Amino acid sequence: MTIIDGKQISASIKEAVAAQVATFPEKYGRVPHLTVIRVGEDPASVVYVRNKAKACEDCGIRNTTIVLPEETTEEALLEQIQTLNADASVDGILVQLPLPRHISEARVIETIAREKDVDGFHPLHVAGLWQKTPHMSPCTPSGIMKLLEAIGIDPKGKRAVVIGRSNIVGLPVAKMLLDANATVTLCHTRTVNLPEVTRQAEILIVAAGRAKMVGADMVADGAVVIDVGMDRDPETGQLCGDVDFDAVAPKASAITPVPGGVGPMTIACLMENTVECFLRHVSC
Ligand code: NAD
């Protein structure tokens, strides 16, 4: 059984990004610039935004973090985004989700200029993913596909089951697996007899946001298990995934830990996306 080392795989992606970025000052006179906006003090968001800033530092990417108070109005946030859209020194814009409830995430996402949307959440990028036209790929699903590739798993012809149908993880990763020629089943809260479905999986992707919901009885012998969850264990309060790692690992052929699996890959892919936005920006 392989414990998939997302930390190490992401570190090599970031090293490659750093080497590429190091050549930019001579070629283009500057480095990429990512601006991250955080609204409010959600503790998980504080950590995610800090980790993104640290990754930028590691890669030689310029980072600006803008912190707005919880009571910021939607209008004020949209104005801030429009200012950044118009700022030629900014290549990428990321608004950390979730946002306070009085702000529409959909309006925020569609206000970010498509060419600066490093998250790949803009409706035109989503359309590009589903229509196979050029688009920015969302970071977490891309990170999952890169993990599979790194451990030599080709989804072609395999039965893949995804738990979760969110716009940011479940749906796009299902589409990417489909494009990689897997036979894909997408499960959700209304799926009947979930364990029976997940036991069919040769590749099981879990993105439900429910601590340790996947036990050994839900996993086939030899399955590759990718745990996207970032949850709190209700008993210990510790960070854990959607998969009961200790119970499932002995059955799996490969499994991601939490932390140290998908999370660092998301950030590495964000660095790659920032470089992609930069290269398009400097060439237009
Ligand atoms: P979400 O709440 O938007 O979606 C959860 C999905 O799971 C829904 O489609 C729901 O139908 C399904 N679901 C929930 N409970 C279920 C159950 N008992 N049975 C079957 N389906 C069920 O969540 P999300 O934004 O997709 O995130 C999912 C998890 O992944 C969360 O823990 C989140 O923190 C984590 N996450 C991690 C990263 C990362 O970089 N590691 C990135 C994004 C999200």
CSV table of C-alpha atoms and ligand atoms in Angstrom, one decimal:
chain,number,residue,atom,x,y,z
A,1,MET,CA,0.0,0.0,0.0
A,2,THR,CA,1.3,3.4,-1.0
A,3,ILE,CA,0.7,6.5,1.1
A,4,ILE,CA,0.5,9.2,-1.6
A,5,ASP,CA,2.9,12.0,-0.5
A,6,GLY,CA,1.1,15.1,-1.7
A,7,LYS,CA,3.7,17.2,0.1
A,8,GLN,CA,6.6,15.8,-1.9
A,9,ILE,CA,4.8,15.8,-5.2
A,10,SER,CA,3.6,19.4,-4.7
A,11,ALA,CA,7.1,20.4,-3.7
A,12,SER,CA,8.5,19.3,-7.0
A,13,ILE,CA,5.8,21.2,-8.9
A,14,LYS,CA,6.6,24.3,-6.9
A,15,GLU,CA,10.3,23.9,-7.5
A,16,ALA,CA,9.6,23.8,-11.3
A,17,VAL,CA,7.4,26.9,-11.0
A,18,ALA,CA,10.2,28.7,-9.0
A,19,ALA,CA,12.8,27.8,-11.7
A,20,GLN,CA,10.5,29.1,-14.4
A,21,VAL,CA,9.7,32.3,-12.4
A,22,ALA,CA,13.4,33.0,-11.9
A,23,THR,CA,13.8,33.5,-15.6
A,24,PHE,CA,11.0,36.1,-15.9
A,25,PRO,CA,12.7,39.3,-14.7
A,26,GLU,CA,15.2,39.0,-17.5
A,27,LYS,CA,12.6,38.0,-20.1
A,28,TYR,CA,9.7,40.2,-19.0
A,29,GLY,CA,11.1,42.7,-16.5
A,30,ARG,CA,9.0,41.4,-13.6
A,31,VAL,CA,7.6,38.4,-11.8
A,32,PRO,CA,3.9,37.3,-11.6
A,33,HIS,CA,1.7,39.1,-9.1
A,34,LEU,CA,-1.1,37.3,-7.3
A,35,THR,CA,-3.6,39.2,-5.2
A,36,VAL,CA,-5.7,37.3,-2.6
A,37,ILE,CA,-8.7,38.8,-0.9
A,38,ARG,CA,-10.0,37.5,2.4
A,39,VAL,CA,-13.2,38.8,3.8
A,40,GLY,CA,-13.6,38.2,7.6
A,41,GLU,CA,-11.7,36.1,10.0
A,42,ASP,CA,-12.9,32.5,9.3
A,43,PRO,CA,-10.1,30.5,10.9
A,44,ALA,CA,-9.7,28.0,8.1
A,45,SER,CA,-9.6,30.8,5.5
A,46,VAL,CA,-6.9,32.6,7.6
A,47,VAL,CA,-4.8,29.5,7.4
A,48,TYR,CA,-5.5,28.9,3.6
A,49,VAL,CA,-4.6,32.5,2.7
A,50,ARG,CA,-1.5,32.4,4.8
A,51,ASN,CA,-0.4,29.1,3.1
A,52,LYS,CA,-1.0,30.6,-0.4
A,53,ALA,CA,1.2,33.6,0.5
A,54,LYS,CA,3.9,31.3,1.7
A,55,ALA,CA,3.7,29.3,-1.5
A,56,CYS,CA,4.1,32.5,-3.5
A,57,GLU,CA,7.1,33.4,-1.5
A,58,ASP,CA,8.6,29.9,-2.1
A,59,CYS,CA,8.0,30.3,-5.9
A,60,GLY,CA,9.3,33.9,-6.2
A,61,ILE,CA,5.8,35.1,-7.0
A,62,ARG,CA,4.8,38.5,-5.8
A,63,ASN,CA,1.8,38.3,-3.4
A,64,THR,CA,-0.6,40.9,-2.0
A,65,THR,CA,-3.1,39.9,0.6
A,66,ILE,CA,-6.0,42.2,1.1
A,67,VAL,CA,-8.0,41.6,4.3
A,68,LEU,CA,-11.5,43.1,4.4
A,69,PRO,CA,-13.8,43.2,7.5
A,70,GLU,CA,-16.6,40.7,7.8
A,71,GLU,CA,-19.2,43.5,7.4
A,72,THR,CA,-17.8,44.5,4.0
A,73,THR,CA,-20.7,45.0,1.6
A,74,GLU,CA,-21.0,43.1,-1.6
A,75,GLU,CA,-20.8,46.4,-3.5
A,76,ALA,CA,-17.5,47.3,-1.8
A,77,LEU,CA,-16.0,43.9,-2.6
A,78,LEU,CA,-17.1,44.1,-6.2
A,79,GLU,CA,-15.5,47.5,-6.5
A,80,GLN,CA,-12.3,46.2,-5.0
A,81,ILE,CA,-12.3,43.4,-7.6
A,82,GLN,CA,-12.9,45.8,-10.4
A,83,THR,CA,-10.0,48.0,-9.3
A,84,LEU,CA,-7.8,44.9,-9.4
A,85,ASN,CA,-9.2,43.8,-12.8
A,86,ALA,CA,-8.0,47.2,-14.1
A,87,ASP,CA,-4.6,47.2,-12.4
A,88,ALA,CA,-2.0,46.2,-15.0
A,89,SER,CA,0.4,45.1,-12.3
A,90,VAL,CA,-1.9,42.3,-11.1
A,91,ASP,CA,-1.9,39.0,-13.0
A,92,GLY,CA,-4.1,36.9,-10.8
A,93,ILE,CA,-7.0,37.5,-8.4
A,94,LEU,CA,-8.3,35.0,-5.9
A,95,VAL,CA,-11.2,35.7,-3.5
A,96,GLN,CA,-11.0,33.2,-0.6
A,97,LEU,CA,-14.3,31.2,-0.2
A,98,PRO,CA,-16.5,30.9,1.7
A,99,LEU,CA,-17.7,34.5,1.9
A,100,PRO,CA,-19.9,36.0,4.6
A,101,ARG,CA,-23.5,35.1,3.9
A,102,HIS,CA,-24.6,38.5,2.8
A,103,ILE,CA,-22.3,38.4,-0.2
A,104,SER,CA,-23.2,36.4,-3.3
A,105,GLU,CA,-20.3,34.1,-4.3
A,106,ALA,CA,-21.7,33.8,-7.8
A,107,ARG,CA,-21.6,37.6,-8.3
A,108,VAL,CA,-18.1,37.8,-6.9
A,109,ILE,CA,-16.8,34.9,-9.1
A,110,GLU,CA,-18.3,36.4,-12.3
A,111,THR,CA,-16.9,39.8,-11.5
A,112,ILE,CA,-13.3,38.6,-11.4
A,113,ALA,CA,-11.9,39.2,-14.9
A,114,ARG,CA,-11.8,35.8,-16.7
A,115,GLU,CA,-8.1,36.3,-17.6
A,116,LYS,CA,-7.1,36.9,-13.9
A,117,ASP,CA,-9.2,34.1,-12.4
A,118,VAL,CA,-6.5,31.8,-11.0
A,119,ASP,CA,-9.1,29.6,-9.4
A,120,GLY,CA,-10.8,28.7,-12.7
A,121,PHE,CA,-14.3,29.3,-11.2
A,122,HIS,CA,-15.5,31.9,-13.7
A,123,PRO,CA,-18.5,30.7,-15.7
A,124,LEU,CA,-16.5,30.9,-18.9
A,125,HIS,CA,-13.8,28.7,-17.5
A,126,VAL,CA,-16.4,26.2,-16.3
A,127,ALA,CA,-17.9,26.2,-19.8
A,128,GLY,CA,-14.4,25.7,-21.3
A,129,LEU,CA,-13.9,22.6,-19.0
A,130,TRP,CA,-17.2,21.1,-20.1
A,131,GLN,CA,-16.8,22.0,-23.8
A,132,LYS,CA,-13.1,21.1,-24.0
A,133,THR,CA,-12.1,24.7,-25.1
A,134,PRO,CA,-9.2,26.6,-23.5
A,135,HIS,CA,-9.8,27.4,-19.9
A,136,MET,CA,-8.2,27.8,-16.5
A,137,SER,CA,-8.5,24.4,-14.6
A,138,PRO,CA,-9.7,24.6,-11.0
A,139,CYS,CA,-6.8,23.9,-8.6
A,140,THR,CA,-8.1,21.0,-6.4
A,141,PRO,CA,-9.4,18.8,-9.3
A,142,SER,CA,-6.2,19.5,-11.2
A,143,GLY,CA,-4.2,18.5,-8.1
A,144,ILE,CA,-6.1,15.2,-7.8
A,145,MET,CA,-5.4,14.4,-11.4
A,146,LYS,CA,-1.7,15.2,-11.0
A,147,LEU,CA,-1.5,12.9,-7.9
A,148,LEU,CA,-2.9,10.0,-9.9
A,149,GLU,CA,-0.4,10.7,-12.6
A,150,ALA,CA,2.5,11.0,-10.2
A,151,ILE,CA,1.8,7.5,-8.8
A,152,GLY,CA,1.4,6.0,-12.3
A,153,ILE,CA,-2.4,5.5,-12.3
A,154,ASP,CA,-4.0,6.0,-15.7
A,155,PRO,CA,-7.8,6.4,-15.2
A,156,LYS,CA,-8.4,5.0,-18.8
A,157,GLY,CA,-11.0,2.3,-18.6
A,158,LYS,CA,-11.1,2.3,-14.8
A,159,ARG,CA,-14.3,2.6,-12.7
A,160,ALA,CA,-14.0,5.9,-10.8
A,161,VAL,CA,-16.5,7.0,-8.1
A,162,VAL,CA,-16.6,10.5,-6.9
A,163,ILE,CA,-18.5,11.4,-3.7
A,164,GLY,CA,-19.6,15.0,-3.7
A,165,ARG,CA,-21.0,17.2,-6.6
A,166,SER,CA,-19.8,20.7,-5.6
A,167,ASN,CA,-18.8,23.1,-8.3
A,168,ILE,CA,-15.3,23.4,-7.0
A,169,VAL,CA,-14.4,19.7,-6.5
A,170,GLY,CA,-16.8,16.9,-7.2
A,171,LEU,CA,-18.3,18.1,-10.6
A,172,PRO,CA,-15.0,19.3,-12.2
A,173,VAL,CA,-13.0,16.2,-11.0
A,174,ALA,CA,-15.7,13.9,-12.4
A,175,LYS,CA,-15.4,15.7,-15.8
A,176,MET,CA,-11.6,15.5,-15.7
A,177,LEU,CA,-11.8,11.7,-15.0
A,178,LEU,CA,-14.3,11.3,-17.8
A,179,ASP,CA,-11.9,13.2,-20.1
A,180,ALA,CA,-9.2,10.8,-19.0
A,181,ASN,CA,-11.5,8.0,-20.2
A,182,ALA,CA,-12.5,6.6,-16.8
A,183,THR,CA,-16.1,5.3,-16.3
A,184,VAL,CA,-17.4,7.8,-13.8
A,185,THR,CA,-20.1,7.6,-11.2
A,186,LEU,CA,-21.0,10.8,-9.3
A,187,CYS,CA,-22.5,10.3,-5.8
A,188,HIS,CA,-24.2,12.7,-3.5
A,189,THR,CA,-26.5,12.9,-0.4
A,190,ARG,CA,-29.4,11.4,-2.3
A,191,THR,CA,-27.4,8.4,-3.6
A,192,VAL,CA,-29.1,5.2,-2.6
A,193,ASN,CA,-26.9,2.6,-1.0
A,194,LEU,CA,-23.7,4.5,-1.3
A,195,PRO,CA,-21.4,1.7,0.1
A,196,GLU,CA,-22.6,-0.6,-2.7
A,197,VAL,CA,-21.6,2.1,-5.3
A,198,THR,CA,-18.3,3.0,-3.8
A,199,ARG,CA,-17.3,-0.6,-3.5
A,200,GLN,CA,-17.3,-0.7,-7.3
A,201,ALA,CA,-14.6,1.9,-7.4
A,202,GLU,CA,-11.1,1.3,-8.6
A,203,ILE,CA,-10.5,5.0,-8.1
A,204,LEU,CA,-12.5,6.6,-5.2
A,205,ILE,CA,-12.4,10.3,-4.8
A,206,VAL,CA,-14.1,11.6,-1.6
A,207,ALA,CA,-15.1,15.3,-1.4
A,208,ALA,CA,-18.1,15.3,0.9
A,209,GLY,CA,-16.9,17.4,3.9
A,210,ARG,CA,-18.0,14.7,6.4
A,211,ALA,CA,-15.3,13.6,8.9
A,212,LYS,CA,-14.3,9.9,8.4
A,213,MET,CA,-17.5,9.0,6.6
A,214,VAL,CA,-15.8,6.5,4.4
A,215,GLY,CA,-15.0,3.3,6.3
A,216,ALA,CA,-13.4,0.0,5.2
A,217,ASP,CA,-16.9,-1.4,4.3
A,218,MET,CA,-17.1,1.2,1.5
A,219,VAL,CA,-13.8,0.4,-0.2
A,220,ALA,CA,-12.8,-2.4,-2.6
A,221,ASP,CA,-9.6,-4.3,-2.0
A,222,GLY,CA,-6.8,-2.5,-4.0
A,223,ALA,CA,-8.7,0.7,-4.6
A,224,VAL,CA,-6.9,4.0,-5.0
A,225,VAL,CA,-8.4,6.4,-2.5
A,226,ILE,CA,-8.1,10.2,-2.8
A,227,ASP,CA,-9.4,12.1,0.3
A,228,VAL,CA,-10.2,15.7,-0.4
A,229,GLY,CA,-11.9,16.3,2.9
A,230,MET,CA,-10.6,18.9,5.4
A,231,ASP,CA,-12.6,18.2,8.5
A,232,ARG,CA,-12.4,18.2,12.3
A,233,ASP,CA,-12.6,14.9,14.0
A,234,PRO,CA,-15.6,15.4,16.3
A,235,GLU,CA,-13.9,13.3,19.1
A,236,THR,CA,-10.4,14.8,19.1
A,237,GLY,CA,-10.9,18.1,17.3
A,238,GLN,CA,-7.9,17.2,15.1
A,239,LEU,CA,-7.8,17.9,11.4
A,240,CYS,CA,-8.9,14.8,9.5
A,241,GLY,CA,-10.3,13.8,6.1
A,242,ASP,CA,-13.6,12.3,4.8
A,243,VAL,CA,-11.9,8.9,4.9
A,244,ASP,CA,-11.3,6.9,8.0
A,245,PHE,CA,-7.6,6.5,7.1
A,246,ASP,CA,-6.6,3.8,9.7
A,247,ALA,CA,-9.5,1.6,8.7
A,248,VAL,CA,-9.2,2.1,4.9
A,249,ALA,CA,-5.5,2.2,4.3
A,250,PRO,CA,-4.9,-1.6,4.8
A,251,LYS,CA,-7.5,-2.3,2.0
A,252,ALA,CA,-6.3,0.4,-0.5
A,253,SER,CA,-3.5,0.1,-3.0
A,254,ALA,CA,-2.8,3.8,-2.5
A,255,ILE,CA,-4.3,6.5,-0.3
A,256,THR,CA,-3.8,10.2,0.4
A,257,PRO,CA,-3.3,11.3,4.0
A,258,VAL,CA,-5.0,14.3,5.6
A,259,PRO,CA,-3.1,16.6,6.0
A,260,GLY,CA,-0.4,16.1,3.4
A,261,GLY,CA,-2.4,14.8,0.4
A,262,VAL,CA,-4.6,16.9,-1.8
A,263,GLY,CA,-4.3,20.1,0.2
A,264,PRO,CA,-0.7,20.9,-0.9
A,265,MET,CA,-1.5,19.9,-4.4
A,266,THR,CA,-4.2,22.5,-4.6
A,267,ILE,CA,-1.7,25.2,-3.7
A,268,ALA,CA,0.9,24.0,-6.1
A,269,CYS,CA,-1.7,24.1,-8.9
A,270,LEU,CA,-2.6,27.6,-7.9
A,271,MET,CA,1.0,28.6,-8.4
A,272,GLU,CA,1.0,27.0,-11.9
A,273,ASN,CA,-2.3,28.8,-12.7
A,274,THR,CA,-0.8,32.2,-11.6
A,275,VAL,CA,2.1,31.7,-14.0
A,276,GLU,CA,-0.3,30.8,-16.7
A,277,CYS,CA,-2.3,34.0,-16.2
A,278,PHE,CA,1.0,36.0,-16.1
A,279,LEU,CA,2.3,34.5,-19.3
A,280,ARG,CA,-1.0,35.3,-21.1
A,281,HIS,CA,-1.0,38.8,-19.6
A,282,VAL,CA,2.6,39.7,-20.7
A,283,SER,CA,2.0,38.3,-24.2
A,284,CYS,CA,-1.1,40.4,-24.9
B,1,NAD,P1,-19.6,21.0,-0.5
B,1,NAD,O1,-20.2,21.1,0.9
B,1,NAD,O2,-19.8,22.2,-1.4
B,1,NAD,O3,-20.1,19.7,-1.2
B,1,NAD,C1,-20.1,18.5,-0.6
B,1,NAD,C2,-20.8,17.5,-1.5
B,1,NAD,O4,-20.7,16.2,-0.8
B,1,NAD,C3,-22.2,17.8,-1.8
B,1,NAD,O5,-22.4,17.6,-3.2
B,1,NAD,C4,-23.0,16.7,-1.1
B,1,NAD,O6,-24.1,16.2,-1.9
B,1,NAD,C5,-22.0,15.6,-0.9
B,1,NAD,N1,-22.2,14.9,0.4
B,1,NAD,C6,-22.2,15.4,1.6
B,1,NAD,N2,-22.4,14.5,2.6
B,1,NAD,C7,-22.6,13.3,1.9
B,1,NAD,C8,-22.9,12.0,2.3
B,1,NAD,N3,-23.1,11.7,3.6
B,1,NAD,N4,-23.1,11.1,1.3
B,1,NAD,C9,-22.9,11.4,0.0
B,1,NAD,N5,-22.6,12.6,-0.4
B,1,NAD,C10,-22.5,13.6,0.5
B,1,NAD,O7,-18.0,20.7,-0.2
B,1,NAD,P2,-16.7,21.0,-1.1
B,1,NAD,O8,-16.5,22.5,-1.2
B,1,NAD,O9,-16.8,20.2,-2.4
B,1,NAD,O10,-15.6,20.4,-0.2
B,1,NAD,C11,-15.6,19.0,0.2
B,1,NAD,C12,-14.6,18.8,1.2
B,1,NAD,O11,-13.3,19.0,0.6
B,1,NAD,C13,-14.6,19.7,2.4
B,1,NAD,O12,-14.1,19.0,3.6
B,1,NAD,C14,-13.6,20.8,2.1
B,1,NAD,O13,-13.0,21.4,3.2
B,1,NAD,C15,-12.6,20.0,1.3
B,1,NAD,N6,-11.8,20.8,0.4
B,1,NAD,C16,-10.5,20.6,0.4
B,1,NAD,C17,-9.7,21.2,-0.5
B,1,NAD,C18,-8.2,21.0,-0.5
B,1,NAD,O14,-7.5,21.7,-1.1
B,1,NAD,N7,-7.8,19.9,0.2
B,1,NAD,C19,-10.2,22.1,-1.5
B,1,NAD,C20,-11.6,22.2,-1.5
B,1,NAD,C21,-12.4,21.6,-0.6
